[in-house]
XYZ file of C-alpha atoms in Angstrom:
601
model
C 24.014 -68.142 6.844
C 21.351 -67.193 9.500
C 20.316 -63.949 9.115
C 20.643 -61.472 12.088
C 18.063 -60.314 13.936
C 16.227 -56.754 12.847
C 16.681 -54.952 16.519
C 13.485 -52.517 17.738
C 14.773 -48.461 16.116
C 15.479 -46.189 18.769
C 15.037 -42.329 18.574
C 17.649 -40.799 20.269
C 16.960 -37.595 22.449
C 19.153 -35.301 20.436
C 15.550 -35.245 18.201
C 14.166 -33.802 20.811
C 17.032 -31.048 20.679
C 15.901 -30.317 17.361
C 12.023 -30.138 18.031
C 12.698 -28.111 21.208
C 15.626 -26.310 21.000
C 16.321 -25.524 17.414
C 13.325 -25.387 15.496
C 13.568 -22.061 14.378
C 15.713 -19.379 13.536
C 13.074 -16.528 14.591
C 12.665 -16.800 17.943
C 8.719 -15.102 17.236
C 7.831 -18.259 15.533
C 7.000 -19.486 19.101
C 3.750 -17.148 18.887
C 3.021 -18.114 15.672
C 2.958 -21.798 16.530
C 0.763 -21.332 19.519
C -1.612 -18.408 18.087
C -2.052 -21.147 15.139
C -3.062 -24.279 17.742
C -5.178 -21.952 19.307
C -7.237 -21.750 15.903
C -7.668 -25.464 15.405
C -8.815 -25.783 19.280
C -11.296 -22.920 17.938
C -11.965 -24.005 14.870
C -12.964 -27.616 16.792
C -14.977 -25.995 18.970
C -17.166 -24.587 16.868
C -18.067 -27.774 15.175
C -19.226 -29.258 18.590
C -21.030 -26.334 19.387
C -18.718 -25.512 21.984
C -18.256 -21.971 20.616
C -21.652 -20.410 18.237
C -19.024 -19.211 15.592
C -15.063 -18.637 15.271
C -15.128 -14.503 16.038
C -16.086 -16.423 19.741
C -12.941 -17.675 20.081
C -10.363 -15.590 21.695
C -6.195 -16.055 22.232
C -4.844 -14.269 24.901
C -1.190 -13.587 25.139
C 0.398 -12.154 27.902
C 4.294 -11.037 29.110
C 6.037 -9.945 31.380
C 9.719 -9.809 32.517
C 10.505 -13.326 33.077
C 7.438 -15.234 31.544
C 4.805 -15.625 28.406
C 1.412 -17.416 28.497
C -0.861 -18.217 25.473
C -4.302 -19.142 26.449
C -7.662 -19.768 24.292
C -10.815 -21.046 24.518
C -10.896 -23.911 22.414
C -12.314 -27.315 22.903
C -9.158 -27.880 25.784
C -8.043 -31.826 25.587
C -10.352 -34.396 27.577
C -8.101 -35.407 30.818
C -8.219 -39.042 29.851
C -5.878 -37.986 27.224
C -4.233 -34.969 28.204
C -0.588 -36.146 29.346
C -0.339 -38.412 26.688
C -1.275 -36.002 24.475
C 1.153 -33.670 25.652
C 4.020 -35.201 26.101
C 3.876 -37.343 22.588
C 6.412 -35.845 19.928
C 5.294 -35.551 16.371
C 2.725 -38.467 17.336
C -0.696 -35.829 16.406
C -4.115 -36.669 14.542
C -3.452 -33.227 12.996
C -2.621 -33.652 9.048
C -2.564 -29.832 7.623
C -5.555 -30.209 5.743
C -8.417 -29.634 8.076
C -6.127 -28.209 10.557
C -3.305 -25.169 10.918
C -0.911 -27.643 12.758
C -0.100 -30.730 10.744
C 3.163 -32.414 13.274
C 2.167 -32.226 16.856
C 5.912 -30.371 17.684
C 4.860 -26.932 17.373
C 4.017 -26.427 21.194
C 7.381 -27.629 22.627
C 8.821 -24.757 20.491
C 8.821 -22.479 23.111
C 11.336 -24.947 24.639
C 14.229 -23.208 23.725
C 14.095 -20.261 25.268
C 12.936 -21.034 28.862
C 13.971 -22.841 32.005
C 10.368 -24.395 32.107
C 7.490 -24.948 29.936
C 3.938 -25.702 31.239
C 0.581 -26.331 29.692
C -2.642 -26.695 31.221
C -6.067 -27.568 30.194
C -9.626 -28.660 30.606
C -12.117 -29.651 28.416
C -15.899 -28.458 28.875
C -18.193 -30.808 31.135
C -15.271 -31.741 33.112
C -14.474 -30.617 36.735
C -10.611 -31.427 36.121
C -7.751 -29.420 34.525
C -4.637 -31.060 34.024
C -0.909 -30.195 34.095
C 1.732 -30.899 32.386
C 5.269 -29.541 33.093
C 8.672 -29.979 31.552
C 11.874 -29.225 33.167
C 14.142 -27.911 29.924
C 16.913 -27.192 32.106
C 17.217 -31.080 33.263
C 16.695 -31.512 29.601
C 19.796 -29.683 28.561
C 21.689 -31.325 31.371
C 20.758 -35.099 29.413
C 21.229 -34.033 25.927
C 24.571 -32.471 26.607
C 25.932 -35.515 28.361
C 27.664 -37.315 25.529
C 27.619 -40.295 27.803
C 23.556 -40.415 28.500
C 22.532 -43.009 25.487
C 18.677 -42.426 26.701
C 16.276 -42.668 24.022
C 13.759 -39.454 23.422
C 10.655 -41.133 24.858
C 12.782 -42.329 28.179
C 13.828 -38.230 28.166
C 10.936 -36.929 27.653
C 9.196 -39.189 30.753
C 12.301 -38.156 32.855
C 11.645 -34.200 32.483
C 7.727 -34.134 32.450
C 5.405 -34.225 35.735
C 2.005 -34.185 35.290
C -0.732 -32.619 38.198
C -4.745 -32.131 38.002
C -6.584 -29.726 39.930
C -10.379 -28.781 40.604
C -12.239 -26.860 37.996
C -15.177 -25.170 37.123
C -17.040 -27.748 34.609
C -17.938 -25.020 31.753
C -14.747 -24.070 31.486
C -12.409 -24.974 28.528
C -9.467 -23.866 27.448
C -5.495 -24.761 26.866
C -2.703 -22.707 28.119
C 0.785 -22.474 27.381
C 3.324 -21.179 29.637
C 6.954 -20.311 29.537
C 8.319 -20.030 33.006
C 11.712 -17.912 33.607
C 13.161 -16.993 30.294
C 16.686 -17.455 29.321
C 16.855 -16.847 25.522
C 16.211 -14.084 23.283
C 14.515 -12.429 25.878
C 15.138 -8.915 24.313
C 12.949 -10.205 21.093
C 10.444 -12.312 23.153
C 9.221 -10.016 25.673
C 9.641 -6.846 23.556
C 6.063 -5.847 23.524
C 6.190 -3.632 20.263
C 8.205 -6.313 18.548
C 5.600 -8.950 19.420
C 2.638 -7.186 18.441
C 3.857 -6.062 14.807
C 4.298 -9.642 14.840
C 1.374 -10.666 15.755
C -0.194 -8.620 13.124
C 1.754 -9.319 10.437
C 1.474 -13.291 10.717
C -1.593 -14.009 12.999
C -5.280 -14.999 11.312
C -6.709 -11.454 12.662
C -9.073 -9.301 10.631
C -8.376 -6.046 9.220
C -8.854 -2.494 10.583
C -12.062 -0.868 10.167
C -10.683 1.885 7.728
C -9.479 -1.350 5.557
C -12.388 -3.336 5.340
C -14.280 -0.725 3.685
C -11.478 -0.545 0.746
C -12.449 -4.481 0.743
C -16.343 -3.272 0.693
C -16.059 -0.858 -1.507
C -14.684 -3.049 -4.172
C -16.343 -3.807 -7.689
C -14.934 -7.501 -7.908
C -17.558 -9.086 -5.730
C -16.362 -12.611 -5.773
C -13.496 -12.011 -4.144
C -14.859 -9.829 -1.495
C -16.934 -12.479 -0.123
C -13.915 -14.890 -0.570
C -12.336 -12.134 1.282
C -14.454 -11.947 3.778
C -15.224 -15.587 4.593
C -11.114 -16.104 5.563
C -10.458 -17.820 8.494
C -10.302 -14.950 11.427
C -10.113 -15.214 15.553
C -9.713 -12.492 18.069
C -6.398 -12.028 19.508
C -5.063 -9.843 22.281
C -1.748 -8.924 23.819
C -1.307 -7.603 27.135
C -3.731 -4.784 27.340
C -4.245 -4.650 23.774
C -7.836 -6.268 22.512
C -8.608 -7.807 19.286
C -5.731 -7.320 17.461
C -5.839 -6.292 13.944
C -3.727 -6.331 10.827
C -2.004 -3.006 10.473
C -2.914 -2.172 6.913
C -4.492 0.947 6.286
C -5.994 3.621 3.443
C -1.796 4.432 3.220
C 1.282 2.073 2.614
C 3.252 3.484 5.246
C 6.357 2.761 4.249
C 6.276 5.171 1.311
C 3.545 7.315 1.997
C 1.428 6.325 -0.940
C -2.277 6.502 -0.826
C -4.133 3.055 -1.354
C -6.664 3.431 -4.343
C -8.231 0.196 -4.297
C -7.574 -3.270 -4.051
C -6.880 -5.588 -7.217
C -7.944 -8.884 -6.868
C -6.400 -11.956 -9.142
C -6.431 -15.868 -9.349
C -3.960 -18.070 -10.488
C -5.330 -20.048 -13.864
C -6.649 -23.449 -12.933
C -3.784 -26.005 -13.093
C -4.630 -28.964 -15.633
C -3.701 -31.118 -13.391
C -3.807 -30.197 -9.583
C -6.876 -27.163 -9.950
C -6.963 -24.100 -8.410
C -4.176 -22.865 -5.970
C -4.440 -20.206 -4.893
C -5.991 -16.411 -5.245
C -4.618 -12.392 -3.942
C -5.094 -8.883 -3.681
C -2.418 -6.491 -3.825
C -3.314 -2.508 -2.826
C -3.485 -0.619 -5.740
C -1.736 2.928 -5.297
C 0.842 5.330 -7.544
C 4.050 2.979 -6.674
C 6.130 6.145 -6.137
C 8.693 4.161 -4.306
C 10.061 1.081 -3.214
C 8.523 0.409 0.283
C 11.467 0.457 3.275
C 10.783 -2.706 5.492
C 12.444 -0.735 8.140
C 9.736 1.508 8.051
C 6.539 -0.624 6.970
C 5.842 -3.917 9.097
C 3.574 -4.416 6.104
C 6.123 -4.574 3.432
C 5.370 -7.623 0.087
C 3.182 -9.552 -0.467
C 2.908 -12.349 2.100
C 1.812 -16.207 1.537
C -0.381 -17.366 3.585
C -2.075 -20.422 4.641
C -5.540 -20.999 7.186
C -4.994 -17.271 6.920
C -1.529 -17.611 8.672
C 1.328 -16.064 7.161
C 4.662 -18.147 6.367
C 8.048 -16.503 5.953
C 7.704 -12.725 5.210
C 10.181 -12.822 2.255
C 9.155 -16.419 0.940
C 7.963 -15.070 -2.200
C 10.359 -12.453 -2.835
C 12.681 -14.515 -5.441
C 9.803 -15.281 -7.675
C 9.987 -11.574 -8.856
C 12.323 -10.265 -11.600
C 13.809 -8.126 -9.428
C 14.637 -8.624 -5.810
C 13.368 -5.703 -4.922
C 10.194 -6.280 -7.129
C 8.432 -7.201 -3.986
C 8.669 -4.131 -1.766
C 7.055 -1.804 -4.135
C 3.416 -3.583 -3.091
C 1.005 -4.455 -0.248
C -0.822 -8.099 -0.431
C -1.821 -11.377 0.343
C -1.631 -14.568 -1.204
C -4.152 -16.979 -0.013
C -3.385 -21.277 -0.751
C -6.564 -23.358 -1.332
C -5.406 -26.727 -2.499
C -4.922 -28.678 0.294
C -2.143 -30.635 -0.689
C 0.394 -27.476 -0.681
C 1.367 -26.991 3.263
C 4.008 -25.488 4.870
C 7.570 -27.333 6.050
C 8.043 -27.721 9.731
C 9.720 -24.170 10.763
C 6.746 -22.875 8.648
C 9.449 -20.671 6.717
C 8.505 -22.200 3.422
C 6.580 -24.857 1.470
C 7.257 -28.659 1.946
C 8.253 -30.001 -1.558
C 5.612 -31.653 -3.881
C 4.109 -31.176 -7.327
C 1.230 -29.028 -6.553
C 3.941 -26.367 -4.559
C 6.298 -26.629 -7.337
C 3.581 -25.476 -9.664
C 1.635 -22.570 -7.039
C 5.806 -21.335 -7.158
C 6.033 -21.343 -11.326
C 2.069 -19.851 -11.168
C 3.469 -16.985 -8.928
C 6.396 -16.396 -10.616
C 4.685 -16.062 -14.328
C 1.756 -13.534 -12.706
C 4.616 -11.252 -11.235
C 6.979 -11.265 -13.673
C 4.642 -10.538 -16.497
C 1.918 -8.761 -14.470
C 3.669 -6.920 -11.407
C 6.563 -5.821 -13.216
C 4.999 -4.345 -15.633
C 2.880 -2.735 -13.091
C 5.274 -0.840 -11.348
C 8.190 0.198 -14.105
C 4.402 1.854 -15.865
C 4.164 3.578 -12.778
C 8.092 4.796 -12.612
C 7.720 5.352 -16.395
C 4.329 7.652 -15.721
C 5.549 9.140 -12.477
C 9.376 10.408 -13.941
C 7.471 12.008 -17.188
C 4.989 13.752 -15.100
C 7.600 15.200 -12.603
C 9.496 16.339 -15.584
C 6.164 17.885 -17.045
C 5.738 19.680 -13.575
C 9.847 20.822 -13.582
C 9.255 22.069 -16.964
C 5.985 23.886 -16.442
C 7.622 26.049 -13.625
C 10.798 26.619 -15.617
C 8.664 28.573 -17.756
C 7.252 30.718 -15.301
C 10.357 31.410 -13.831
C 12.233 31.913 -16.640
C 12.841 34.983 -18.706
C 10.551 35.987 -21.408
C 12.692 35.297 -24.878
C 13.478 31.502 -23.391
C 9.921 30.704 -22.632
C 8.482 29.719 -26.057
C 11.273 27.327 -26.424
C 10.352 25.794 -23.040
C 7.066 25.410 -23.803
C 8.113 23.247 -26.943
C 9.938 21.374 -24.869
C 6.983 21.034 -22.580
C 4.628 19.763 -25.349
C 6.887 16.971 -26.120
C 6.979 15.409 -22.839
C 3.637 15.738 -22.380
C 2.965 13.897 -25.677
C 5.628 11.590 -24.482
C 3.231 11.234 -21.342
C 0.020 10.850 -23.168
C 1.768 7.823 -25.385
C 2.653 6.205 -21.553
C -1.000 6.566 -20.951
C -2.510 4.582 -23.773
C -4.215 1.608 -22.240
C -3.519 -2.263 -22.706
C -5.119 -5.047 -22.286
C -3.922 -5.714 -18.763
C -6.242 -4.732 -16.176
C -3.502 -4.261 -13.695
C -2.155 -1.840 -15.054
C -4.656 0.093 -16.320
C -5.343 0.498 -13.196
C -1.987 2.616 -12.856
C -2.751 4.437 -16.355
C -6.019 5.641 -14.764
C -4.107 7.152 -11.490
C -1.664 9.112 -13.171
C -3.731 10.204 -16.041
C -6.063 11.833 -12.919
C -3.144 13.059 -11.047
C -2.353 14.879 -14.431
C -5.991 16.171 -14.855
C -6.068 17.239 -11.217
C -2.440 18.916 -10.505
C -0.849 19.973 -14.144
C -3.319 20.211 -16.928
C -5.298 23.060 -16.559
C -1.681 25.265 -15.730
C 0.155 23.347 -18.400
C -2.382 23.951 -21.642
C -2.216 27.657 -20.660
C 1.570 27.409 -20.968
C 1.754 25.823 -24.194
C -1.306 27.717 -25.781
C 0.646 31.191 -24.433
C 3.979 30.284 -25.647
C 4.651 27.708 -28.495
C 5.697 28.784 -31.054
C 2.894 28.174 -33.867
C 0.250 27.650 -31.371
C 0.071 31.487 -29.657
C -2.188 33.885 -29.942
C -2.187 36.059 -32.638
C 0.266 39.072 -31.752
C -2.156 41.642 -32.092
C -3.133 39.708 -28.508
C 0.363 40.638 -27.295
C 0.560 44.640 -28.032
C -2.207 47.257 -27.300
C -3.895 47.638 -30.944
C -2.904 49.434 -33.430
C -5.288 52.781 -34.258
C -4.283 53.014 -37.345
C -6.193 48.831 -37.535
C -9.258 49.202 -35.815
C -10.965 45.679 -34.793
C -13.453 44.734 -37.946
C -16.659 44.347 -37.754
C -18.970 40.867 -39.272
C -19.008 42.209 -43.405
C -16.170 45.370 -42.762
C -13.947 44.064 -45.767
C -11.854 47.468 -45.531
C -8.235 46.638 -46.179
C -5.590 47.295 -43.681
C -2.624 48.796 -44.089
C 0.240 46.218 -43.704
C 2.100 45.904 -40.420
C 5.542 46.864 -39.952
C 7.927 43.794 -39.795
C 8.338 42.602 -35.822
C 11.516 43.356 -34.566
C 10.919 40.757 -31.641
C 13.641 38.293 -30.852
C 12.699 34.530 -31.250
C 10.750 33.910 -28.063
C 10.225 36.913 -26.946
C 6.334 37.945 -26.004
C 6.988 41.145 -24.557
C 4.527 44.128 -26.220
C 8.138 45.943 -27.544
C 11.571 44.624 -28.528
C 14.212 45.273 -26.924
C 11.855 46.506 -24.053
C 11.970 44.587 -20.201
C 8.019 44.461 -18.906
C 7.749 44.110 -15.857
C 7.803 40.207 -15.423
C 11.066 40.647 -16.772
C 12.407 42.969 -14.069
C 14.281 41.196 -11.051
C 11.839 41.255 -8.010
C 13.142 41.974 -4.708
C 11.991 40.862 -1.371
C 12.226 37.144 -2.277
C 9.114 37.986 -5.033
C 8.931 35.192 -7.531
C 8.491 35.800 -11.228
C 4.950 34.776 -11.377
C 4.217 37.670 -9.303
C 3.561 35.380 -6.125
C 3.124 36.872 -2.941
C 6.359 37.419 -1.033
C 6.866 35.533 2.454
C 6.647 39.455 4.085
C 3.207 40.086 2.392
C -0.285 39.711 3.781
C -2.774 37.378 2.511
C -4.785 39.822 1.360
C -2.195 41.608 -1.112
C -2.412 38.091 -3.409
C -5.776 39.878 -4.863
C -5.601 43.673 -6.965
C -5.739 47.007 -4.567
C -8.160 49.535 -5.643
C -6.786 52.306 -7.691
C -8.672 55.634 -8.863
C -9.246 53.898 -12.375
C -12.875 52.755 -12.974
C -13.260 49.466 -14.621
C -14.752 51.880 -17.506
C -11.259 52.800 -18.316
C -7.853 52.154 -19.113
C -5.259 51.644 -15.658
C -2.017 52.685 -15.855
C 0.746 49.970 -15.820
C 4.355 50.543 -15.903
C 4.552 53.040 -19.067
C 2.325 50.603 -21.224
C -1.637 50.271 -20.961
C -4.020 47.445 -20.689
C -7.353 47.491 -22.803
C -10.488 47.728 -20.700
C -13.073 45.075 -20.416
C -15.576 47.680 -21.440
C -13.876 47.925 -24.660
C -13.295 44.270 -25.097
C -17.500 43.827 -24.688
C -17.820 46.690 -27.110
C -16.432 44.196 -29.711
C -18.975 41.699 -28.939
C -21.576 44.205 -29.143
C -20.352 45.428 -32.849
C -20.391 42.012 -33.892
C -23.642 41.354 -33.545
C -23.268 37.447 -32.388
C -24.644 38.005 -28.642
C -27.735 38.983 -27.528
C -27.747 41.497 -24.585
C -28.107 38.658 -21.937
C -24.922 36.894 -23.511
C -23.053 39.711 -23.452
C -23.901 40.763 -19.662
C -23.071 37.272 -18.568
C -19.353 37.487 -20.400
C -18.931 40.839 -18.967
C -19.401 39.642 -15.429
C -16.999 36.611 -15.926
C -14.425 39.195 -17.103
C -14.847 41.479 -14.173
C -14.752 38.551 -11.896
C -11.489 37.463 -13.482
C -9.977 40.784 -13.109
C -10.772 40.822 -9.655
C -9.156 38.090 -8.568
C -6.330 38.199 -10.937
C -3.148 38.779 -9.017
C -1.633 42.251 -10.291
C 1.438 40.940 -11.274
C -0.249 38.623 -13.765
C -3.171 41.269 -14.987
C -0.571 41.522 -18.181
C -0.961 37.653 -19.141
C -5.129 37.857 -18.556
C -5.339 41.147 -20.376
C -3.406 39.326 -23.222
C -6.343 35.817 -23.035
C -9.136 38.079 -22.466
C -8.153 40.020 -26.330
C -7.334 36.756 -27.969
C -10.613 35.441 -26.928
C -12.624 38.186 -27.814
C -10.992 38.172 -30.967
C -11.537 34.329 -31.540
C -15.781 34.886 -30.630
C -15.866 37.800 -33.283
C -14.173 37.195 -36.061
């Protein structure tokens, strides 16, 4: 039997409906695609010479109502080879390695959503720019004639014209043009849309403010990895040099950025390194709202050029792991590139094992990172809740508060012991400042006033006794025994029974901490002079408070202090009473007498 002859394939022009006309599913992939030819063209040009270094090159975008143009100052394509060049399909010397673009389809993207796409370009020491034009309108008309058989090449001839005009010889650049748009026009030419787009997917640098968080940093490898990333200038409309919107604040939840924390993925055994990241380092409060924050996950990126915003979202343990952080991921084995639409990797070994890489280092690393910080931030909220129950609460429940309050902070403190994970010690060091900063200082005072077992002595909390005069160093004259307290458990007031006058309701919106009311000057936060010299006793309520001068006259009998020691505490005192608001001159009368008593005795 005579075998039948092998006829020549044909490519039929419905694959030019896909390259064209469905590629992707974002209609802003179009700027993506062209912002990312526009860096090889750079990149090229800088190895000839063309351009002194890649911050030379520049992409220009521009809309308007019915159009967009992309232009940059590449190398441009020789006009020998121009229309070829342009009107091949996936027929390019690009192969994702050494170059962004790896297909030679991402420039008839823009296809799809316009009744005509142009290019035009020249190459440096030529006095010719060419032109190449594509009617997409007479292309719809032939792929949606069931009965046109035409292959893709004889379609693509059939729609494309091709001009040259004069031009200056120095000149080079390419430019992409999409005449009369028809298609997601309200995406396309929405300037603010475009531009967080731009920044959130384009090989820019960062802001000013963000570079010195890069700086700044102590890991110095990775800041000159950092720094040494592919980056180009881009502008839009009237906007120049574009730059990635991250700043010294996640936006989206209001966080301030600490540092940065830099990792790399362990060295495959078999395919190397893959890749290497920062994430911003901050209290992880909440989850960041992509709503709100254009800056939202970490992104994957590769030649600095970001793929799919939510690409690497699955890896974590929870969906929502993702949106609690700021970062990039950077690839550097060349055999991981991006599928066509650029939404995702193109399957092979070395993806398959950047994925499981990724996956391990958030799961074990990032989760753990922010449920420490939840963990941390819930127990010190409840430590601040707690610490201004007790002011605000009456007297007899205010030692069992403070129990209560010494628990969760040693609950807190336990959160706080560090591991052997960099990452997130790096979270046990923010919220073990925020404590030192905001609560500590107010919440020893609390505990050391009111536990039970850990407050003063309560001679501290009554005016003393005549009939026990303070000691002095070598008195061993017995005392006569007190009289058995009558005070209920938790109560600190100087008599049982008896309401002081934090106890009294305040009126006027006056809080129980003796805080100034919203009707009250400034300056009645600070003690109004009365006729009572600071020599003598002051009149409070019907009870009254010991004077400093008799508090130093304890030092003095003891004996301890020399007369320069003693002036020096005296002034601190007097300074403290000052300044002391008068509702709370009861509480520092009480400190002032147990620390006099704990220096003398």
């Amino acid at each position: 039997m005579d075998k039948p002859s092998i006829q020549k394939p044909k490519i039929g022009k419905d694959l030019l409906q896909m390259f064209m006309l469905q590629l992707y599913s974002d209609p802003r992939c179009i700027y993506r695609e062209y912002i990312q030819n526009s860096l090889d063209a750079i990149n090229e040009a800088v190895k000839l010479g063309i351009l002194s270094k890649k911050k030379d090159g520049q992409v220009v975008i521009n809309i308007d109502k019915d159009f967009i143009k992309v232009e940059d100052n590449g190398t441009g394509i020789k006009a020998e080879n121009a229309a070829k060049t342009l009107m091949d399909v996936a027929n390019s010397i690009k192969n994702g390695i050494d170059t962004a673009g790896q297909f030679g389809i991402g420039r008839l993207s823009g296809g799809g959503y316009c009744k005509t796409l142009e290019f035009c370009t020249s190459y440096q020491g030529e006095a010719t720019s060419t032109v190449v034009s594509m009617d997409i309108n007479k292309l719809r008309t032939i792929i949606n004639d069931d009965t046109n058989k035409e292959s893709a090449e004889d379609a693509m001839t059939e729609i494309c014209s091709v001009s040259y005009n004069e031009e200056d010889k120095e000149k080079h650049y390419f430019r992409v043009t999409l005449k009369n748009i028809i298609n997601s026009a309200n995406v396309l030419l929405n300037e603010d849309e475009i531009l967080s787009y731009i920044r959130q997917t384009a090989p820019i640098d960062y802001s000013t403010t963000f570079n010195t968080l890069i700086n700044s940093n102590d890991q110095k490898t990775f800041v000159e990895r950092h720094k040494s990333i592919d980056k180009i200038n881009v502008s839009f409309n009237d906007i120049t040099n574009i730059e990635k919107s991250y700043g010294l604040k996640v936006t989206g939840s209001g966080d301030e950025i600490v540092k940065l924390r830099y990792f790399e993925l362990p060295e495959h055994p078999k395919y190397g390194k893959l890749a290497w990241g920062w994430y911003a380092v901050t209290p992880f409060s909440v989850q960041i709202k992509d709503e709100k924050d254009e800056n939202a996950g970490i992104r994957l990126r590769i030649h600095n050029i970001s793929l799919d915003k939510n690409i690497l979202d699955p890896l974590f343990r929870e969906s929502r792991g993702n949106k609690y952080f700021y970062g990039e991921v950077f690839i550097t084995n060349d055999n991981i590139r991006p599928n066509s639409a650029r939404q995702g990797l193109a399957p092979g070994k070395e993806a398959d094992a950047l994925m499981e890489q990724l996956r391990k280092y958030f799961n074990n690393v990032l989760h753990s990172v922010y449920y420490r910080a939840n963990k941390l931030k819930n127990l010190l909220s409840k430590v601040g809740a707690t610490a201004d129950r007790i002011e605000t609460s009456k007297e007899e429940v205010r030692r069992t508060l403070a129990s209560q309050l010494e628990n969760i902070v040693d609950d807190f403190q336990k959160a706080l012991n560090r591991t052997g994970n960099d990452e997130v010690n790096d979270i046990i060091d923010i919220y073990a400042q925020k404590y030192k900063g905001e609560l500590e200082e107010k919440v020893s005072s609390l505990i050391l006033t009111y536990k039970t077992g850990s407050m003063p002595p309560a001679s501290i909390n009554s005016t003393p006794n005549p009939a026990h005069p303070a000691k002095s160093v070598g008195d061993h004259t017995p005392t006569q025994p007190e009289a058995p307290s009558t005070r209920g458990k938790g109560d600190l007031s100087p008599q049982s029974g008896t309401k002081t006058e934090e106890d009294k309701p305040k009126s006027g919106g006056e809080s129980n901490t003796g805080g100034q009311r919203a009707s009250d000057p400034p300056h009645q936060n600070f003690p109004q002079k009365t006729p009572a010299t600071r020599g003598e006793a002051a009149e409070t309520g019907k009870s009254k408070t010991v004077t400093i001068n008799s508090l130093i006259n304890q030092l003095v009998n003891s004996g301890k202090y020399s007369d320069k020691e003693i002036k020096l505490l005296k002034e601190v005192m007097e300074r403290m009473d000052i300044f002391c608001p008068k509702a709370d001159k009861k509480k520092l009368n009480q400190l002032m007498m147990w620390a006099i008593k704990s220096v003398t005795f």
